[in-house]
Amino acid sequence: MDFILIDPYSGASGDMIVSALIDLGADKNYVEEKMREISDKIGNVTIVINKKKKYGICGTKMDVTSKDERKKYSEVVTLVKDSSLSIDEKNDILSIMDILITAESKVHAIKKDDIFNYDLRVADTIIDIVGSVSAYYSLEMNKKKVLSLPPSVGGGIADIGHGVMSVPAPATLEIIKRYNIPIKYGPVDSELLTPTGAAILAYFVDEFINYYSNLRITEIGYGFGSKDLDIINVLKVFSGRVDNNYIEDEISILETNIDDTTGEVISNLVDNLMKEGALDVSVIPTMMKKGRLGSLIRVICRMKDAQYFIDKIIQETGTLGVRYQPYIHRSAAIRNNYIFSVDFYGIEREISVKIAKDRKGNIIRVSAEYEDAKKIAEELNIPIRDVILITEYEVIKRYKDKRER
């Protein structure tokens, strides 16, 4: 699997993202051409992209200077739609703009069409977004999995244009909340994650992670920020491949012990949790204090769903607490569903089969779909056990014969 990994330890702004992607290998001429096409329509804009050495590191820095032009949001949308950008680029640019404008409009209680006249600088905002999207397609990031570590938002107070308040800015917070972006405060007292940077990350990133195993890095890009901070102000972006061919993700594990709930209640809880998106639920018999028999309920779920399932467990069981392991890394075998035509005592039927393979492509498990097997067993009046055994034997045999040929 090809991947792009973003490391926003120093936060992220639109110009840092453009700079880092160009430094990673995006076609600088192509990206500049697309940005200049839009900037020429706005007028009075200068774009400078240079390689430079800063903090002892060689990277890329983009600087945009412009006069404070005033435009309606609808006018900016028209500029994008009338450009020579591809349909996909236009759609992505407008989608990122909508994320940003929706957040700004909500926190400032201003109509979307008026937001550029109230809070955002037209040139800086649109050029950062156009540059990021054109670099995205230059690197073919649409064909790769885009990962990101949690961005640092900074700390302390900052002037947000309407006064001084604590970091992050309200629009940034709105995007963080709406798109469930995990963040880290610090490591310095300054605004590190801008609303534009947050909007681009919200749209680009497939998954936010805390760590990832078995990455083979092939290229590195460094995009410098404008602020001089007590830390190295650079956005790092990596590209490469995952070697193990397993599905890598992060999960949460929830556990609680109960000894005063009936089996019917527990069974209902398990059914509901699985229906509502839990990855796995297990109930383990255990000995509680004073020799009471009880149950350990363990739920594996996606991190974003953890709080919902904690609430569900407490509501359904009346337990007084749930243990919570928020960040557990998981490697899972790749599984795919296939349809096979199988002979059952002289009668052919199609049945869905799930096949799991290891990193070398060897089959490690074949599982006939239960509902299909049940339907065939009832139709042919044969034991479901026979349907499952025949199906799995035939599938394994076909793969074995294929390898031997």
Coordinates of N, CA and C in Angstrom, one line a residue, residues 1-5 88 133 135-147 204-206 239-242:
M1 N 0.8 -1.2 0.0 CA 0.0 0.0 0.0 C 0.9 1.2 0.0
D2 N 0.6 2.2 -0.9 CA 1.3 3.4 -1.0 C 0.7 4.4 0.0
F3 N 1.5 5.2 0.7 CA 0.9 6.1 1.7 C 1.6 7.5 1.6
I4 N 0.9 8.5 2.2 CA 1.5 9.8 2.5 C 1.2 10.0 4.0
L5 N 2.3 10.3 4.7 CA 2.2 10.6 6.2 C 2.5 12.0 6.5
D88 N -11.9 17.3 -11.0 CA -11.6 16.8 -9.6 C -11.0 17.9 -8.8
V133 N -4.3 21.6 -3.3 CA -5.0 20.6 -4.2 C -4.3 20.2 -5.4
A135 N -1.1 20.3 -5.8 CA 0.1 19.5 -5.4 C -0.4 18.1 -5.0
Y136 N -1.6 18.0 -4.4 CA -2.2 16.7 -4.1 C -2.3 15.8 -5.3
Y137 N -2.8 16.4 -6.4 CA -3.0 15.6 -7.6 C -1.7 15.4 -8.4
S138 N -0.8 16.3 -8.3 CA 0.6 16.1 -8.9 C 1.2 14.9 -8.2
L139 N 1.1 14.7 -6.9 CA 1.7 13.6 -6.2 C 0.8 12.3 -6.3
E140 N -0.4 12.4 -7.0 CA -1.3 11.3 -7.1 C -1.7 10.8 -5.7
M141 N -1.9 11.7 -4.8 CA -2.3 11.4 -3.4 C -3.7 10.7 -3.4
N142 N -4.5 11.0 -4.4 CA -5.8 10.4 -4.5 C -5.8 8.9 -4.7
K143 N -4.6 8.4 -5.1 CA -4.4 6.9 -5.2 C -3.7 6.3 -4.0
K144 N -3.4 7.1 -3.0 CA -2.7 6.6 -1.9 C -3.5 6.8 -0.6
K145 N -3.1 6.2 0.5 CA -3.7 6.4 1.8 C -3.0 7.6 2.4
V146 N -3.8 8.6 2.8 CA -3.2 9.8 3.5 C -3.4 9.7 5.0
L147 N -2.3 9.6 5.7 CA -2.3 9.5 7.1 C -1.8 10.8 7.7
F204 N -8.1 16.2 3.3 CA -7.1 15.3 2.7 C -6.9 14.0 3.5
V205 N -7.0 14.0 4.8 CA -6.5 12.9 5.6 C -7.6 11.8 5.7
D206 N -7.1 10.6 5.4 CA -8.0 9.4 5.5 C -8.1 8.9 6.9
S239 N 6.4 10.1 2.1 CA 5.7 9.1 1.2 C 6.5 7.8 1.2
G240 N 5.8 6.7 0.9 CA 6.4 5.4 0.9 C 5.4 4.3 0.8
R241 N 5.8 3.1 1.3 CA 4.9 2.0 1.2 C 4.9 1.3 2.5
V242 N 3.8 0.6 2.8 CA 3.7 -0.3 3.9 C 4.1 -1.7 3.5

